[in-house]
Coordinates of C-alpha atoms in Angstrom, one line a residue:
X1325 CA -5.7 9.4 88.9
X1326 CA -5.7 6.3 87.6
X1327 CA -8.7 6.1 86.1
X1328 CA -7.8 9.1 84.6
X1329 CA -4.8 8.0 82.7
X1330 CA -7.1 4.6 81.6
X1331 CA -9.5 6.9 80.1
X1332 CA -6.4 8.9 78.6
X1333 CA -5.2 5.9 76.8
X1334 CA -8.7 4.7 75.6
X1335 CA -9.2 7.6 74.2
X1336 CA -5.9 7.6 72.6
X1337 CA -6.5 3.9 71.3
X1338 CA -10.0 4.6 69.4
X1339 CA -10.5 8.5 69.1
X1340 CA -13.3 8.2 67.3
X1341 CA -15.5 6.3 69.9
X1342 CA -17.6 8.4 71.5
X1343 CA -17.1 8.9 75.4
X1344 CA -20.0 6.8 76.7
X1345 CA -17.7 3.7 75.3
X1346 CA -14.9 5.0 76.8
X1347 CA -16.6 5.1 80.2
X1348 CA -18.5 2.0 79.7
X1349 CA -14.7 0.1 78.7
X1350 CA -13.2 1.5 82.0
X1351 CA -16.1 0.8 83.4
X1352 CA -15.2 -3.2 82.7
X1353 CA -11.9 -2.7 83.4
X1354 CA -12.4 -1.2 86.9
X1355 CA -15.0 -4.3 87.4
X1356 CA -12.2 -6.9 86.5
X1357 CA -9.7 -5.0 88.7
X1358 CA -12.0 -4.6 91.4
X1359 CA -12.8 -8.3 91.6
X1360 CA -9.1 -9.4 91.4
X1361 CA -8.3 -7.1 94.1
X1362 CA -11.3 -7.8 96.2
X1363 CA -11.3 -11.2 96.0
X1364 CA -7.9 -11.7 97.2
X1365 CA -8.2 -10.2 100.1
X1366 CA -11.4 -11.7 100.9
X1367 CA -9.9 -15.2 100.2
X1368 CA -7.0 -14.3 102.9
X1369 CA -10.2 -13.4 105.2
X1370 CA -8.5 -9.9 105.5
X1371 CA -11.8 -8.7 105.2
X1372 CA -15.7 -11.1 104.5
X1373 CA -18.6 -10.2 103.5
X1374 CA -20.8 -12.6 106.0
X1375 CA -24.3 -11.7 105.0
X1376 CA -24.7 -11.5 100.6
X1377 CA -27.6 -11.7 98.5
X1378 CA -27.2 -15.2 97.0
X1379 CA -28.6 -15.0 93.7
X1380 CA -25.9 -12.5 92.8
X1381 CA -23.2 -13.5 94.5
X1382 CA -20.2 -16.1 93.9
X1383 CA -19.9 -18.9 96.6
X1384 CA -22.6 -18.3 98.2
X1385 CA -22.8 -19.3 101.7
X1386 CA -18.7 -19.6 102.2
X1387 CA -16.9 -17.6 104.4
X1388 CA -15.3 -16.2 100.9
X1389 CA -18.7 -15.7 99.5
X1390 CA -18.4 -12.4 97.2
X1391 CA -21.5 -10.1 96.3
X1392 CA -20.9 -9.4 92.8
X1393 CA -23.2 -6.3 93.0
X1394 CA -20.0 -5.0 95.5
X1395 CA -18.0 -4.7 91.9
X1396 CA -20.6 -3.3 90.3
X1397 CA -20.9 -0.4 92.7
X1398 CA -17.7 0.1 93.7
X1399 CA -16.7 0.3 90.0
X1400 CA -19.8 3.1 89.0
X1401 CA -18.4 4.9 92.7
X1402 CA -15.2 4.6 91.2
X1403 CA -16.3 6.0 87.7
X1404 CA -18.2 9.1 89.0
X1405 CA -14.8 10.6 90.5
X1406 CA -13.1 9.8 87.2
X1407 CA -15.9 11.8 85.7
X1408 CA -15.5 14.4 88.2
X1409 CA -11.6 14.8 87.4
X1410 CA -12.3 14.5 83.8
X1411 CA -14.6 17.4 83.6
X1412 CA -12.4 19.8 84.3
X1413 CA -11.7 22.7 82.2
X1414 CA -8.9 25.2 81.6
X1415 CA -9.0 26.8 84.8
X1416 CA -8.8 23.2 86.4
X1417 CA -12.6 23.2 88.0
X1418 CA -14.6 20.6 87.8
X1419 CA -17.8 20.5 86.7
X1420 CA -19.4 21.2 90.5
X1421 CA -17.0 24.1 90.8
X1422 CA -18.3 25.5 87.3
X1423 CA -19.0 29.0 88.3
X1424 CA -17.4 29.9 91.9
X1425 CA -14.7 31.9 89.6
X1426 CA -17.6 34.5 88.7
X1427 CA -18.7 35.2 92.8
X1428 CA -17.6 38.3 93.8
X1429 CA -15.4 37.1 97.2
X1430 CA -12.0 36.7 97.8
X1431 CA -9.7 33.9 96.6
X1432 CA -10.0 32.2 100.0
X1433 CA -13.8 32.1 99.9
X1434 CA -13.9 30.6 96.4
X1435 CA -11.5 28.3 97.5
X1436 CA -13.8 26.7 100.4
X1437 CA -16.9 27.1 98.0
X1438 CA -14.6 24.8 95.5
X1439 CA -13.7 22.3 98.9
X1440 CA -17.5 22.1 99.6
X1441 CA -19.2 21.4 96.0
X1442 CA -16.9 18.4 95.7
X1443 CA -17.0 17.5 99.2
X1444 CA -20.8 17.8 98.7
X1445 CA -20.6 16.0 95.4
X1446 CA -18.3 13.1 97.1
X1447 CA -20.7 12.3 99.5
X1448 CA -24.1 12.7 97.8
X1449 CA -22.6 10.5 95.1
X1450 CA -21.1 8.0 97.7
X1451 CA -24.7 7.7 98.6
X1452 CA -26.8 7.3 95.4
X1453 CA -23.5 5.3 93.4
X1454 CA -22.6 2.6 96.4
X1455 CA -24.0 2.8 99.7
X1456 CA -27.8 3.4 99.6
X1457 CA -27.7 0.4 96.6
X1458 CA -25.4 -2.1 98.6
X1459 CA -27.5 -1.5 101.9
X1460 CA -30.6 -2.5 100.0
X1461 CA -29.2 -5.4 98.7
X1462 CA -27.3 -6.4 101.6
X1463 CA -30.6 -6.3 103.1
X1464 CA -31.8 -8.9 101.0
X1465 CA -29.5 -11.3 102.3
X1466 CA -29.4 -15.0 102.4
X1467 CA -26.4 -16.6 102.5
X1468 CA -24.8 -15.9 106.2
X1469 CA -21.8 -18.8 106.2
X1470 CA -20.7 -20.1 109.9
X1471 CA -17.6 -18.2 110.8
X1472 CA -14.4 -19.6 112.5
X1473 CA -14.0 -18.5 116.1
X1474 CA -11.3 -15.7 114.9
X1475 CA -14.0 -13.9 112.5
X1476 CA -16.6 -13.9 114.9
X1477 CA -17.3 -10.5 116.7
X1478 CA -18.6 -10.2 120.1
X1479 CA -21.3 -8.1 118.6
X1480 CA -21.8 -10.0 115.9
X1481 CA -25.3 -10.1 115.1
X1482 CA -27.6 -13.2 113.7
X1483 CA -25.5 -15.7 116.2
X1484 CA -27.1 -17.5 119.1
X1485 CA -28.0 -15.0 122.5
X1486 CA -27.4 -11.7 119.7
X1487 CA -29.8 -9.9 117.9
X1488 CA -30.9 -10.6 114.5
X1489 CA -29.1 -9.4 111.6
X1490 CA -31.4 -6.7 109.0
X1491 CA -32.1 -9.6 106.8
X1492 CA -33.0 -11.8 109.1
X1493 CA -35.1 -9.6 110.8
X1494 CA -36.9 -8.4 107.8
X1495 CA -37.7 -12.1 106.6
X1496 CA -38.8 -12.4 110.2
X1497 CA -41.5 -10.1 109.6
X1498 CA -42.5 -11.1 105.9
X1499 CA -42.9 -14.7 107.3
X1500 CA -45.1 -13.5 110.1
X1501 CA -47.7 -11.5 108.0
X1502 CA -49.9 -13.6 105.5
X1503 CA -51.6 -11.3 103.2
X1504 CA -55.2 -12.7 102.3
X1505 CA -56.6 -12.1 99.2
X1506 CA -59.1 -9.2 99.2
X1507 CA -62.7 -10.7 99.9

């Protein structure tokens, strides 16, 4: 909702720009607020991000390292529902609801075909906007910072007597495989 009233006011401020501005400037915005928010609790080790991707990532290698590509994507996750909610037109469906008014089934039925497009829209979009990206690049990661007694898990991986973490394990294998030139 909030992102809807940003978009509001934008629009409102230059209403001659065209929309992909408008997205792109609350696009920033989110990105600014995101790392504020983010940051702070990762700074009060309410939550950490132990294994990052150094070369985008601030303090690298601290236990308050932050993945900058984390503000990236939550931001554009953020941004699709916007879209989603900003799509809708005078009936109040959204564009993946476009349509269920002109099936021939009760009110009910339309109803739970309206839940499951934007359920199905929520989670395809939580895939292809944030997770799928940030579990490829976390599995790029390099900078795993030692972690006080209180942050460690018992599970933890990548510690002494645990298994390896993804990363680790995946430069495991690159370092094991030399790839001659072809002959």
């Amino acid at each position: 909702q909030g992102g809807g009233w940003g978009l509001a006011k934008l629009r409102a401020r230059w209403p001659g720009r065209s929309n992909v501005l408008h997205y792109l400037c609350l696009f920033l915005l989110i990105c600014v607020l995101d790392l504020i928010v983010e940051n702070y609790f990762v700074r009060r080790e309410i939550y950490i991000f132990w294994g990052a991707w150094s070369p985008f990532t601030l303090w690298a290698g601290e236990v308050y390292q932050f993945p900058l590509y984390e503000t990236l994507l939550a931001s554009l996750y953020a941004l699709g529902f916007v879209w989603l909610r900003d799509t809708r037109d005078d009936q109040g469906l959204s564009f993946v609801e476009r349509g269920v008014d002109r099936i021939h089934v009760s009110a009910r039925a339309r109803s739970w075909m309206s839940f499951f497009a934007i359920t199905a829209f929520s989670l395809v979009w939580g895939i292809v906007s944030y997770f799928g990206p940030f579990i490829y690049t976390s599995m790029q990661a390099d900078a795993f910072p030692a972690l006080p007694s209180y942050l460690q898990g018992g599970a933890f991986c990548g510690l002494e007597g645990q298994p390896l973490c993804p990363a680790q394990y995946l430069q495991q294998i690159d370092n094991a495989y030399v790839f001659a030139p072809p002959r």
